[in-house]
JSON list of C-alpha atoms and ligand atoms in Angstrom, two decimals:
[
{"chain": "Z", "resi": 1, "resn": "MET", "atom": "CA", "xyz": [87.74, 81.72, 94.17]},
{"chain": "Z", "resi": 2, "resn": "THR", "atom": "CA", "xyz": [90.26, 78.93, 93.57]},
{"chain": "Z", "resi": 3, "resn": "MET", "atom": "CA", "xyz": [93.92, 79.63, 94.31]},
{"chain": "Z", "resi": 4, "resn": "SER", "atom": "CA", "xyz": [95.69, 81.36, 91.44]},
{"chain": "Z", "resi": 5, "resn": "ASN", "atom": "CA", "xyz": [99.33, 82.06, 90.69]},
{"chain": "Z", "resi": 6, "resn": "ILE", "atom": "CA", "xyz": [99.64, 85.81, 90.97]},
{"chain": "Z", "resi": 7, "resn": "THR", "atom": "CA", "xyz": [102.60, 87.98, 89.99]},
{"chain": "Z", "resi": 8, "resn": "LEU", "atom": "CA", "xyz": [102.68, 91.74, 90.36]},
{"chain": "Z", "resi": 9, "resn": "TYR", "atom": "CA", "xyz": [105.06, 93.73, 88.16]},
{"chain": "Z", "resi": 10, "resn": "GLY", "atom": "CA", "xyz": [105.72, 97.11, 89.79]},
{"chain": "Z", "resi": 11, "resn": "ASN", "atom": "CA", "xyz": [108.28, 99.73, 90.64]},
{"chain": "Z", "resi": 12, "resn": "ARG", "atom": "CA", "xyz": [109.37, 101.05, 94.01]},
{"chain": "Z", "resi": 13, "resn": "TYR", "atom": "CA", "xyz": [108.68, 104.68, 93.13]},
{"chain": "Z", "resi": 14, "resn": "SER", "atom": "CA", "xyz": [105.29, 104.01, 91.55]},
{"chain": "Z", "resi": 15, "resn": "GLY", "atom": "CA", "xyz": [102.23, 104.88, 93.59]},
{"chain": "Z", "resi": 16, "resn": "HIS", "atom": "CA", "xyz": [100.05, 103.07, 91.04]},
{"chain": "Z", "resi": 17, "resn": "SER", "atom": "CA", "xyz": [102.04, 99.88, 91.72]},
{"chain": "Z", "resi": 18, "resn": "TYR", "atom": "CA", "xyz": [101.85, 100.46, 95.46]},
{"chain": "Z", "resi": 19, "resn": "LYS", "atom": "CA", "xyz": [98.05, 100.58, 95.31]},
{"chain": "Z", "resi": 20, "resn": "VAL", "atom": "CA", "xyz": [97.90, 97.05, 93.96]},
{"chain": "Z", "resi": 21, "resn": "ARG", "atom": "CA", "xyz": [100.56, 95.63, 96.27]},
{"chain": "Z", "resi": 22, "resn": "LEU", "atom": "CA", "xyz": [98.89, 97.21, 99.30]},
{"chain": "Z", "resi": 23, "resn": "ALA", "atom": "CA", "xyz": [95.51, 95.74, 98.34]},
{"chain": "Z", "resi": 24, "resn": "LEU", "atom": "CA", "xyz": [97.15, 92.31, 98.03]},
{"chain": "Z", "resi": 25, "resn": "MET", "atom": "CA", "xyz": [98.75, 92.75, 101.46]},
{"chain": "Z", "resi": 26, "resn": "LEU", "atom": "CA", "xyz": [95.62, 94.03, 103.21]},
{"chain": "Z", "resi": 27, "resn": "ALA", "atom": "CA", "xyz": [93.58, 91.19, 101.70]},
{"chain": "Z", "resi": 28, "resn": "ASP", "atom": "CA", "xyz": [96.33, 88.69, 102.53]},
{"chain": "Z", "resi": 29, "resn": "ILE", "atom": "CA", "xyz": [96.50, 87.41, 98.95]},
{"chain": "Z", "resi": 30, "resn": "SER", "atom": "CA", "xyz": [99.64, 85.44, 98.26]},
{"chain": "Z", "resi": 31, "resn": "HIS", "atom": "CA", "xyz": [101.64, 86.75, 95.29]},
{"chain": "Z", "resi": 32, "resn": "ASP", "atom": "CA", "xyz": [105.08, 87.14, 93.77]},
{"chain": "Z", "resi": 33, "resn": "TYR", "atom": "CA", "xyz": [106.47, 90.58, 93.15]},
{"chain": "Z", "resi": 34, "resn": "ALA", "atom": "CA", "xyz": [108.77, 91.60, 90.28]},
{"chain": "Z", "resi": 35, "resn": "HIS", "atom": "CA", "xyz": [110.43, 95.01, 90.31]},
{"chain": "Z", "resi": 36, "resn": "ILE", "atom": "CA", "xyz": [110.69, 96.67, 86.90]},
{"chain": "Z", "resi": 37, "resn": "ASP", "atom": "CA", "xyz": [113.43, 99.23, 86.38]},
{"chain": "Z", "resi": 38, "resn": "LEU", "atom": "CA", "xyz": [111.61, 102.11, 84.67]},
{"chain": "Z", "resi": 39, "resn": "ALA", "atom": "CA", "xyz": [114.90, 103.89, 84.00]},
{"chain": "Z", "resi": 40, "resn": "LEU", "atom": "CA", "xyz": [115.39, 101.34, 81.23]},
{"chain": "Z", "resi": 41, "resn": "PRO", "atom": "CA", "xyz": [113.86, 102.17, 77.86]},
{"chain": "Z", "resi": 42, "resn": "ARG", "atom": "CA", "xyz": [110.67, 100.24, 77.28]},
{"chain": "Z", "resi": 43, "resn": "GLU", "atom": "CA", "xyz": [112.28, 97.92, 74.75]},
{"chain": "Z", "resi": 44, "resn": "ALA", "atom": "CA", "xyz": [115.03, 96.99, 77.24]},
{"chain": "Z", "resi": 45, "resn": "ARG", "atom": "CA", "xyz": [112.66, 95.90, 80.00]},
{"chain": "Z", "resi": 46, "resn": "PRO", "atom": "CA", "xyz": [112.32, 92.16, 80.66]},
{"chain": "Z", "resi": 47, "resn": "GLU", "atom": "CA", "xyz": [110.56, 90.25, 77.93]},
{"chain": "Z", "resi": 48, "resn": "ASP", "atom": "CA", "xyz": [107.96, 88.63, 80.22]},
{"chain": "Z", "resi": 49, "resn": "PHE", "atom": "CA", "xyz": [106.96, 92.10, 81.44]},
{"chain": "Z", "resi": 50, "resn": "ARG", "atom": "CA", "xyz": [106.78, 93.54, 77.93]},
{"chain": "Z", "resi": 51, "resn": "ALA", "atom": "CA", "xyz": [104.61, 90.65, 76.81]},
{"chain": "Z", "resi": 52, "resn": "ALA", "atom": "CA", "xyz": [102.22, 91.20, 79.73]},
{"chain": "Z", "resi": 53, "resn": "SER", "atom": "CA", "xyz": [102.07, 95.00, 79.79]},
{"chain": "Z", "resi": 54, "resn": "ARG", "atom": "CA", "xyz": [99.58, 96.14, 77.15]},
{"chain": "Z", "resi": 55, "resn": "PHE", "atom": "CA", "xyz": [100.28, 99.82, 77.85]},
{"chain": "Z", "resi": 56, "resn": "GLY", "atom": "CA", "xyz": [103.99, 99.42, 78.57]},
{"chain": "Z", "resi": 57, "resn": "GLU", "atom": "CA", "xyz": [103.46, 100.64, 82.15]},
{"chain": "Z", "resi": 58, "resn": "VAL", "atom": "CA", "xyz": [103.51, 99.23, 85.65]},
{"chain": "Z", "resi": 59, "resn": "PRO", "atom": "CA", "xyz": [101.53, 97.91, 87.40]},
{"chain": "Z", "resi": 60, "resn": "VAL", "atom": "CA", "xyz": [100.57, 94.68, 85.72]},
{"chain": "Z", "resi": 61, "resn": "LEU", "atom": "CA", "xyz": [99.04, 91.81, 87.65]},
{"chain": "Z", "resi": 62, "resn": "VAL", "atom": "CA", "xyz": [99.39, 88.43, 85.98]},
{"chain": "Z", "resi": 63, "resn": "VAL", "atom": "CA", "xyz": [96.79, 85.98, 87.26]},
{"chain": "Z", "resi": 64, "resn": "ASP", "atom": "CA", "xyz": [97.69, 82.51, 86.05]},
{"chain": "Z", "resi": 65, "resn": "ASP", "atom": "CA", "xyz": [98.32, 83.41, 82.39]},
{"chain": "Z", "resi": 66, "resn": "THR", "atom": "CA", "xyz": [96.09, 86.46, 82.19]},
{"chain": "Z", "resi": 67, "resn": "PRO", "atom": "CA", "xyz": [97.66, 89.93, 82.46]},
{"chain": "Z", "resi": 68, "resn": "LEU", "atom": "CA", "xyz": [95.57, 92.68, 84.06]},
{"chain": "Z", "resi": 69, "resn": "CYS", "atom": "CA", "xyz": [96.51, 96.34, 83.53]},
{"chain": "Z", "resi": 70, "resn": "GLN", "atom": "CA", "xyz": [95.56, 99.77, 84.94]},
{"chain": "Z", "resi": 71, "resn": "SER", "atom": "CA", "xyz": [95.81, 100.03, 88.71]},
{"chain": "Z", "resi": 72, "resn": "ASN", "atom": "CA", "xyz": [92.22, 100.98, 89.46]},
{"chain": "Z", "resi": 73, "resn": "ALA", "atom": "CA", "xyz": [90.83, 98.31, 87.14]},
{"chain": "Z", "resi": 74, "resn": "ILE", "atom": "CA", "xyz": [93.08, 95.80, 88.92]},
{"chain": "Z", "resi": 75, "resn": "LEU", "atom": "CA", "xyz": [91.81, 96.97, 92.31]},
{"chain": "Z", "resi": 76, "resn": "GLN", "atom": "CA", "xyz": [88.24, 96.55, 91.10]},
{"chain": "Z", "resi": 77, "resn": "TRP", "atom": "CA", "xyz": [89.07, 93.07, 89.83]},
{"chain": "Z", "resi": 78, "resn": "LEU", "atom": "CA", "xyz": [90.55, 92.09, 93.21]},
{"chain": "Z", "resi": 79, "resn": "ALA", "atom": "CA", "xyz": [87.50, 93.41, 95.06]},
{"chain": "Z", "resi": 80, "resn": "ASP", "atom": "CA", "xyz": [85.09, 91.61, 92.73]},
{"chain": "Z", "resi": 81, "resn": "SER", "atom": "CA", "xyz": [87.02, 88.34, 92.54]},
{"chain": "Z", "resi": 82, "resn": "TYR", "atom": "CA", "xyz": [87.96, 87.95, 96.19]},
{"chain": "Z", "resi": 83, "resn": "GLY", "atom": "CA", "xyz": [85.10, 89.86, 97.80]},
{"chain": "Z", "resi": 84, "resn": "VAL", "atom": "CA", "xyz": [87.56, 92.06, 99.67]},
{"chain": "Z", "resi": 85, "resn": "LEU", "atom": "CA", "xyz": [87.94, 95.82, 100.18]},
{"chain": "Z", "resi": 86, "resn": "ALA", "atom": "CA", "xyz": [84.84, 96.44, 98.05]},
{"chain": "Z", "resi": 87, "resn": "GLY", "atom": "CA", "xyz": [83.20, 98.96, 100.38]},
{"chain": "Z", "resi": 88, "resn": "ALA", "atom": "CA", "xyz": [79.82, 98.63, 102.07]},
{"chain": "Z", "resi": 89, "resn": "LEU", "atom": "CA", "xyz": [77.05, 97.23, 99.84]},
{"chain": "Z", "resi": 90, "resn": "GLY", "atom": "CA", "xyz": [75.24, 100.53, 99.33]},
{"chain": "Z", "resi": 91, "resn": "GLU", "atom": "CA", "xyz": [78.51, 102.32, 98.56]},
{"chain": "Z", "resi": 92, "resn": "ARG", "atom": "CA", "xyz": [79.78, 100.42, 95.51]},
{"chain": "Z", "resi": 93, "resn": "GLN", "atom": "CA", "xyz": [78.85, 103.12, 93.02]},
{"chain": "Z", "resi": 94, "resn": "ARG", "atom": "CA", "xyz": [80.63, 105.67, 95.20]},
{"chain": "Z", "resi": 95, "resn": "VAL", "atom": "CA", "xyz": [83.75, 103.45, 95.10]},
{"chain": "Z", "resi": 96, "resn": "ARG", "atom": "CA", "xyz": [83.65, 103.40, 91.30]},
{"chain": "Z", "resi": 97, "resn": "GLU", "atom": "CA", "xyz": [83.20, 107.16, 91.15]},
{"chain": "Z", "resi": 98, "resn": "TRP", "atom": "CA", "xyz": [86.23, 107.75, 93.37]},
{"chain": "Z", "resi": 99, "resn": "LEU", "atom": "CA", "xyz": [88.36, 105.37, 91.29]},
{"chain": "Z", "resi": 100, "resn": "CYS", "atom": "CA", "xyz": [87.49, 107.30, 88.13]},
{"chain": "Z", "resi": 101, "resn": "TRP", "atom": "CA", "xyz": [88.12, 110.63, 89.86]},
{"chain": "Z", "resi": 102, "resn": "GLU", "atom": "CA", "xyz": [91.50, 109.43, 91.06]},
{"chain": "Z", "resi": 103, "resn": "SER", "atom": "CA", "xyz": [92.70, 108.53, 87.56]},
{"chain": "Z", "resi": 104, "resn": "ASN", "atom": "CA", "xyz": [92.29, 112.03, 86.23]},
{"chain": "Z", "resi": 105, "resn": "ARG", "atom": "CA", "xyz": [92.81, 114.08, 89.39]},
{"chain": "Z", "resi": 106, "resn": "ILE", "atom": "CA", "xyz": [95.04, 113.18, 92.34]},
{"chain": "Z", "resi": 107, "resn": "GLY", "atom": "CA", "xyz": [96.49, 110.13, 90.55]},
{"chain": "Z", "resi": 108, "resn": "MET", "atom": "CA", "xyz": [97.61, 112.52, 87.82]},
{"chain": "Z", "resi": 109, "resn": "SER", "atom": "CA", "xyz": [98.48, 115.78, 89.58]},
{"chain": "Z", "resi": 110, "resn": "LEU", "atom": "CA", "xyz": [100.46, 114.38, 92.49]},
{"chain": "Z", "resi": 111, "resn": "PRO", "atom": "CA", "xyz": [102.70, 111.79, 90.75]},
{"chain": "Z", "resi": 112, "resn": "ASN", "atom": "CA", "xyz": [103.53, 114.22, 87.97]},
{"chain": "Z", "resi": 113, "resn": "LEU", "atom": "CA", "xyz": [104.39, 117.06, 90.35]},
{"chain": "Z", "resi": 114, "resn": "ARG", "atom": "CA", "xyz": [106.45, 114.70, 92.47]},
{"chain": "Z", "resi": 115, "resn": "ALA", "atom": "CA", "xyz": [108.27, 113.40, 89.39]},
{"chain": "Z", "resi": 116, "resn": "SER", "atom": "CA", "xyz": [108.99, 116.91, 88.19]},
{"chain": "Z", "resi": 117, "resn": "ARG", "atom": "CA", "xyz": [110.24, 118.17, 91.55]},
{"chain": "Z", "resi": 118, "resn": "GLY", "atom": "CA", "xyz": [112.07, 115.00, 92.54]},
{"chain": "Z", "resi": 119, "resn": "PHE", "atom": "CA", "xyz": [113.31, 113.34, 89.37]},
{"chain": "Z", "resi": 120, "resn": "GLN", "atom": "CA", "xyz": [113.19, 115.33, 86.15]},
{"chain": "Z", "resi": 121, "resn": "SER", "atom": "CA", "xyz": [111.88, 118.90, 86.03]},
{"chain": "Z", "resi": 122, "resn": "LYS", "atom": "CA", "xyz": [109.17, 119.77, 83.55]},
{"chain": "Z", "resi": 123, "resn": "GLY", "atom": "CA", "xyz": [109.71, 123.49, 84.24]},
{"chain": "Z", "resi": 124, "resn": "ALA", "atom": "CA", "xyz": [108.21, 126.07, 86.57]},
{"chain": "Z", "resi": 125, "resn": "GLU", "atom": "CA", "xyz": [105.10, 126.71, 84.51]},
{"chain": "Z", "resi": 126, "resn": "VAL", "atom": "CA", "xyz": [104.08, 123.05, 84.37]},
{"chain": "Z", "resi": 127, "resn": "GLU", "atom": "CA", "xyz": [104.81, 122.65, 88.07]},
{"chain": "Z", "resi": 128, "resn": "ALA", "atom": "CA", "xyz": [102.67, 125.68, 88.95]},
{"chain": "Z", "resi": 129, "resn": "TRP", "atom": "CA", "xyz": [99.78, 124.22, 86.92]},
{"chain": "Z", "resi": 130, "resn": "LEU", "atom": "CA", "xyz": [100.15, 120.81, 88.54]},
{"chain": "Z", "resi": 131, "resn": "GLU", "atom": "CA", "xyz": [100.41, 122.31, 92.02]},
{"chain": "Z", "resi": 132, "resn": "ALA", "atom": "CA", "xyz": [97.23, 124.36, 91.53]},
{"chain": "Z", "resi": 133, "resn": "ARG", "atom": "CA", "xyz": [95.42, 121.26, 90.30]},
{"chain": "Z", "resi": 134, "resn": "LEU", "atom": "CA", "xyz": [96.76, 119.19, 93.20]},
{"chain": "Z", "resi": 135, "resn": "ARG", "atom": "CA", "xyz": [95.65, 121.82, 95.72]},
{"chain": "Z", "resi": 136, "resn": "ASP", "atom": "CA", "xyz": [92.15, 121.71, 94.20]},
{"chain": "Z", "resi": 137, "resn": "ASP", "atom": "CA", "xyz": [92.19, 117.92, 94.53]},
{"chain": "Z", "resi": 138, "resn": "LEU", "atom": "CA", "xyz": [93.31, 118.08, 98.14]},
{"chain": "Z", "resi": 139, "resn": "ALA", "atom": "CA", "xyz": [90.52, 120.55, 98.91]},
{"chain": "Z", "resi": 140, "resn": "VAL", "atom": "CA", "xyz": [87.95, 118.10, 97.49]},
{"chain": "Z", "resi": 141, "resn": "LEU", "atom": "CA", "xyz": [89.31, 115.29, 99.65]},
{"chain": "Z", "resi": 142, "resn": "GLU", "atom": "CA", "xyz": [89.66, 117.45, 102.74]},
{"chain": "Z", "resi": 143, "resn": "ALA", "atom": "CA", "xyz": [85.99, 118.46, 102.53]},
{"chain": "Z", "resi": 144, "resn": "GLU", "atom": "CA", "xyz": [84.83, 114.89, 101.90]},
{"chain": "Z", "resi": 145, "resn": "LEU", "atom": "CA", "xyz": [86.78, 113.55, 104.87]},
{"chain": "Z", "resi": 146, "resn": "ALA", "atom": "CA", "xyz": [85.23, 116.08, 107.22]},
{"chain": "Z", "resi": 147, "resn": "GLU", "atom": "CA", "xyz": [82.04, 114.03, 106.79]},
{"chain": "Z", "resi": 148, "resn": "ARG", "atom": "CA", "xyz": [83.26, 110.42, 106.79]},
{"chain": "Z", "resi": 149, "resn": "ARG", "atom": "CA", "xyz": [85.95, 108.13, 108.17]},
{"chain": "Z", "resi": 150, "resn": "TYR", "atom": "CA", "xyz": [86.56, 106.39, 104.84]},
{"chain": "Z", "resi": 151, "resn": "LEU", "atom": "CA", "xyz": [85.55, 107.27, 101.31]},
{"chain": "Z", "resi": 152, "resn": "ALA", "atom": "CA", "xyz": [82.89, 104.57, 101.00]},
{"chain": "Z", "resi": 153, "resn": "GLY", "atom": "CA", "xyz": [81.37, 103.87, 104.39]},
{"chain": "Z", "resi": 154, "resn": "ASP", "atom": "CA", "xyz": [82.82, 102.81, 107.70]},
{"chain": "Z", "resi": 155, "resn": "GLN", "atom": "CA", "xyz": [85.35, 100.38, 106.32]},
{"chain": "Z", "resi": 156, "resn": "VAL", "atom": "CA", "xyz": [88.47, 100.80, 104.28]},
{"chain": "Z", "resi": 157, "resn": "SER", "atom": "CA", "xyz": [87.97, 100.03, 100.58]},
{"chain": "Z", "resi": 158, "resn": "ILE", "atom": "CA", "xyz": [89.85, 100.07, 97.30]},
{"chain": "Z", "resi": 159, "resn": "ALA", "atom": "CA", "xyz": [88.82, 103.72, 96.99]},
{"chain": "Z", "resi": 160, "resn": "ASP", "atom": "CA", "xyz": [90.86, 104.60, 100.09]},
{"chain": "Z", "resi": 161, "resn": "ILE", "atom": "CA", "xyz": [93.78, 102.52, 98.85]},
{"chain": "Z", "resi": 162, "resn": "SER", "atom": "CA", "xyz": [93.76, 104.18, 95.46]},
{"chain": "Z", "resi": 163, "resn": "LEU", "atom": "CA", "xyz": [93.41, 107.77, 96.62]},
{"chain": "Z", "resi": 164, "resn": "SER", "atom": "CA", "xyz": [95.86, 107.52, 99.50]},
{"chain": "Z", "resi": 165, "resn": "ALA", "atom": "CA", "xyz": [98.64, 105.76, 97.57]},
{"chain": "Z", "resi": 166, "resn": "CYS", "atom": "CA", "xyz": [100.66, 108.74, 96.40]},
{"chain": "Z", "resi": 167, "resn": "LEU", "atom": "CA", "xyz": [99.86, 110.92, 99.42]},
{"chain": "Z", "resi": 168, "resn": "TRP", "atom": "CA", "xyz": [102.57, 109.23, 101.47]},
{"chain": "Z", "resi": 169, "resn": "TRP", "atom": "CA", "xyz": [105.00, 111.05, 99.19]},
{"chain": "Z", "resi": 170, "resn": "LEU", "atom": "CA", "xyz": [103.28, 114.45, 99.32]},
{"chain": "Z", "resi": 171, "resn": "SER", "atom": "CA", "xyz": [106.40, 116.09, 100.76]},
{"chain": "Z", "resi": 172, "resn": "ASP", "atom": "CA", "xyz": [108.37, 115.01, 97.66]},
{"chain": "Z", "resi": 173, "resn": "ALA", "atom": "CA", "xyz": [106.00, 117.24, 95.71]},
{"chain": "Z", "resi": 174, "resn": "GLY", "atom": "CA", "xyz": [106.82, 120.14, 98.06]},
{"chain": "Z", "resi": 175, "resn": "LEU", "atom": "CA", "xyz": [103.58, 120.19, 100.09]},
{"chain": "Z", "resi": 176, "resn": "ASP", "atom": "CA", "xyz": [103.01, 119.55, 103.80]},
{"chain": "Z", "resi": 177, "resn": "ILE", "atom": "CA", "xyz": [100.21, 117.17, 104.82]},
{"chain": "Z", "resi": 178, "resn": "ALA", "atom": "CA", "xyz": [99.77, 119.18, 108.04]},
{"chain": "Z", "resi": 179, "resn": "ASP", "atom": "CA", "xyz": [97.88, 121.73, 105.94]},
{"chain": "Z", "resi": 180, "resn": "TRP", "atom": "CA", "xyz": [95.09, 119.15, 105.37]},
{"chain": "Z", "resi": 181, "resn": "PRO", "atom": "CA", "xyz": [94.19, 117.78, 108.83]},
{"chain": "Z", "resi": 182, "resn": "ASN", "atom": "CA", "xyz": [91.22, 115.63, 107.75]},
{"chain": "Z", "resi": 183, "resn": "ILE", "atom": "CA", "xyz": [93.35, 113.93, 105.11]},
{"chain": "Z", "resi": 184, "resn": "ARG", "atom": "CA", "xyz": [96.14, 113.42, 107.63]},
{"chain": "Z", "resi": 185, "resn": "ALA", "atom": "CA", "xyz": [93.74, 111.78, 110.11]},
{"chain": "Z", "resi": 186, "resn": "TRP", "atom": "CA", "xyz": [92.32, 109.54, 107.33]},
{"chain": "Z", "resi": 187, "resn": "LEU", "atom": "CA", "xyz": [95.86, 108.47, 106.33]},
{"chain": "Z", "resi": 188, "resn": "ALA", "atom": "CA", "xyz": [96.50, 107.52, 109.97]},
{"chain": "Z", "resi": 189, "resn": "ARG", "atom": "CA", "xyz": [93.34, 105.38, 109.96]},
{"chain": "Z", "resi": 190, "resn": "ILE", "atom": "CA", "xyz": [94.52, 103.63, 106.78]},
{"chain": "Z", "resi": 191, "resn": "ALA", "atom": "CA", "xyz": [98.00, 103.11, 108.23]},
{"chain": "Z", "resi": 192, "resn": "ALA", "atom": "CA", "xyz": [96.43, 101.39, 111.25]},
{"chain": "Z", "resi": 193, "resn": "GLN", "atom": "CA", "xyz": [94.98, 98.59, 109.05]},
{"chain": "Z", "resi": 194, "resn": "PRO", "atom": "CA", "xyz": [96.52, 95.15, 109.70]},
{"chain": "Z", "resi": 195, "resn": "GLY", "atom": "CA", "xyz": [99.05, 94.42, 106.95]},
{"chain": "Z", "resi": 196, "resn": "TRP", "atom": "CA", "xyz": [99.58, 98.07, 105.99]},
{"chain": "Z", "resi": 197, "resn": "GLN", "atom": "CA", "xyz": [103.09, 99.20, 105.11]},
{"chain": "Z", "resi": 198, "resn": "HIS", "atom": "CA", "xyz": [104.48, 102.52, 103.91]},
{"chain": "Z", "resi": 199, "resn": "PRO", "atom": "CA", "xyz": [105.36, 102.41, 100.18]},
{"chain": "Z", "resi": 200, "resn": "ASP", "atom": "CA", "xyz": [109.06, 102.98, 100.85]},
{"chain": "Z", "resi": 201, "resn": "ALA", "atom": "CA", "xyz": [109.12, 99.78, 102.91]},
{"chain": "Z", "resi": 202, "resn": "LEU", "atom": "CA", "xyz": [106.66, 97.69, 100.93]},
{"chain": "Z", "resi": 203, "resn": "MET", "atom": "CA", "xyz": [107.94, 98.47, 97.45]},
{"chain": "Z", "resi": 204, "resn": "ALA", "atom": "CA", "xyz": [111.67, 98.59, 98.15]},
{"chain": "Z", "resi": 205, "resn": "ALA", "atom": "CA", "xyz": [112.14, 95.27, 99.94]},
{"chain": "Z", "resi": 206, "resn": "ASP", "atom": "CA", "xyz": [114.98, 93.24, 98.42]},
{"chain": "Z", "resi": 207, "resn": "ILE", "atom": "CA", "xyz": [115.53, 95.73, 95.61]},
{"chain": "Z", "resi": 208, "resn": "PRO", "atom": "CA", "xyz": [118.92, 97.37, 95.00]},
{"chain": "Z", "resi": 209, "resn": "ASP", "atom": "CA", "xyz": [119.05, 101.22, 94.95]},
{"chain": "R", "resi": 301, "resn": "GSH", "atom": "N1", "xyz": [96.80, 104.77, 84.50]},
{"chain": "R", "resi": 301, "resn": "GSH", "atom": "C1", "xyz": [97.88, 103.87, 84.84]},
{"chain": "R", "resi": 301, "resn": "GSH", "atom": "C2", "xyz": [99.12, 104.70, 85.11]},
{"chain": "R", "resi": 301, "resn": "GSH", "atom": "C3", "xyz": [100.34, 103.81, 85.23]},
{"chain": "R", "resi": 301, "resn": "GSH", "atom": "C4", "xyz": [101.61, 104.62, 85.20]},
{"chain": "R", "resi": 301, "resn": "GSH", "atom": "O1", "xyz": [101.61, 105.85, 85.01]},
{"chain": "R", "resi": 301, "resn": "GSH", "atom": "N2", "xyz": [102.74, 103.92, 85.39]},
{"chain": "R", "resi": 301, "resn": "GSH", "atom": "C5", "xyz": [104.03, 104.57, 85.37]},
{"chain": "R", "resi": 301, "resn": "GSH", "atom": "C6", "xyz": [104.69, 104.45, 86.75]},
{"chain": "R", "resi": 301, "resn": "GSH", "atom": "S1", "xyz": [103.72, 105.17, 88.02]},
{"chain": "R", "resi": 301, "resn": "GSH", "atom": "C7", "xyz": [104.94, 103.89, 84.37]},
{"chain": "R", "resi": 301, "resn": "GSH", "atom": "O2", "xyz": [104.90, 102.69, 84.18]},
{"chain": "R", "resi": 301, "resn": "GSH", "atom": "N3", "xyz": [105.84, 104.67, 83.76]},
{"chain": "R", "resi": 301, "resn": "GSH", "atom": "C8", "xyz": [106.89, 104.16, 82.92]},
{"chain": "R", "resi": 301, "resn": "GSH", "atom": "C9", "xyz": [106.57, 104.20, 81.48]},
{"chain": "R", "resi": 301, "resn": "GSH", "atom": "O3", "xyz": [105.49, 104.72, 81.12]},
{"chain": "R", "resi": 301, "resn": "GSH", "atom": "O4", "xyz": [107.39, 103.74, 80.70]},
{"chain": "R", "resi": 301, "resn": "GSH", "atom": "C10", "xyz": [97.50, 103.03, 86.07]},
{"chain": "R", "resi": 301, "resn": "GSH", "atom": "O5", "xyz": [96.69, 103.48, 86.88]},
{"chain": "R", "resi": 301, "resn": "GSH", "atom": "O6", "xyz": [97.98, 101.89, 86.19]}
]
C-alpha cells in the first residue's frame, strides 16, 4: 500500500477509539490523532470531525480524504489494507465472528456499565442487567481462552485488540479481573506486544483533563 495521510479522531475515555489507535501503534502505522471532547453536544464538536463522522461518534479514521467509521470495520480495513494483525490464514472467518460478537456483547455491556457506574448513572435496574450480560460475556471469553493463547491462532490479531480494549477498565465497571484468570493471562500476553500501551497512557497523551 502507498503511504496515506491518516488521522484518527478519538476520545481518551473511548475503548472503541483505543482499539483503532492500538492497532495503528502495534502495526507501526504513522498517523495524526485528534481528541474529540464528547462532553460537547454533537453540533458543537469541530466541523472537520462532524463532516467526517457519519454516525456522529468516535472513532473515525480519515485516510487521505476518505472517512472510515465503526471501530471493528476500521480494524478490518487496516488488516486488509496493510496485511497486519489479520490472524492466521485459516482463522480469518473466526476473526470476523469475534468482531461481530464484540459489537453486540462485550463492546456493549462493558462500556455502558462503566459509563453508568463511572460517569452518569442509568439506575440500578439497568446496571444489574448490564452486569449480568457482562458476566455472561466474560464467561464466554474465559472458556475460549482456556483453549487458546489468542482468539484467532497463535498470533495477536484485530480480534484480540477489539475484545480486550475495554477490559483494561473493568474495575471502573465494578468487577475484578482476578475472577477471570484466563482472561487476565491473555491480557498480559497482549500487553507484552511491542508498541502496546495502556489506554490511559495512549489516549490521554497531550490532552488536558
Ligand atoms: N459501534 C461504534 C460505537 C462507537 C461509540 O459508541 N462511540 C462513543 C464513544 S465510545 C461516542 O462517540 N459517543 C458520543 C456520542 O455518541 O455522541 C464503534 O464500534 O465505533
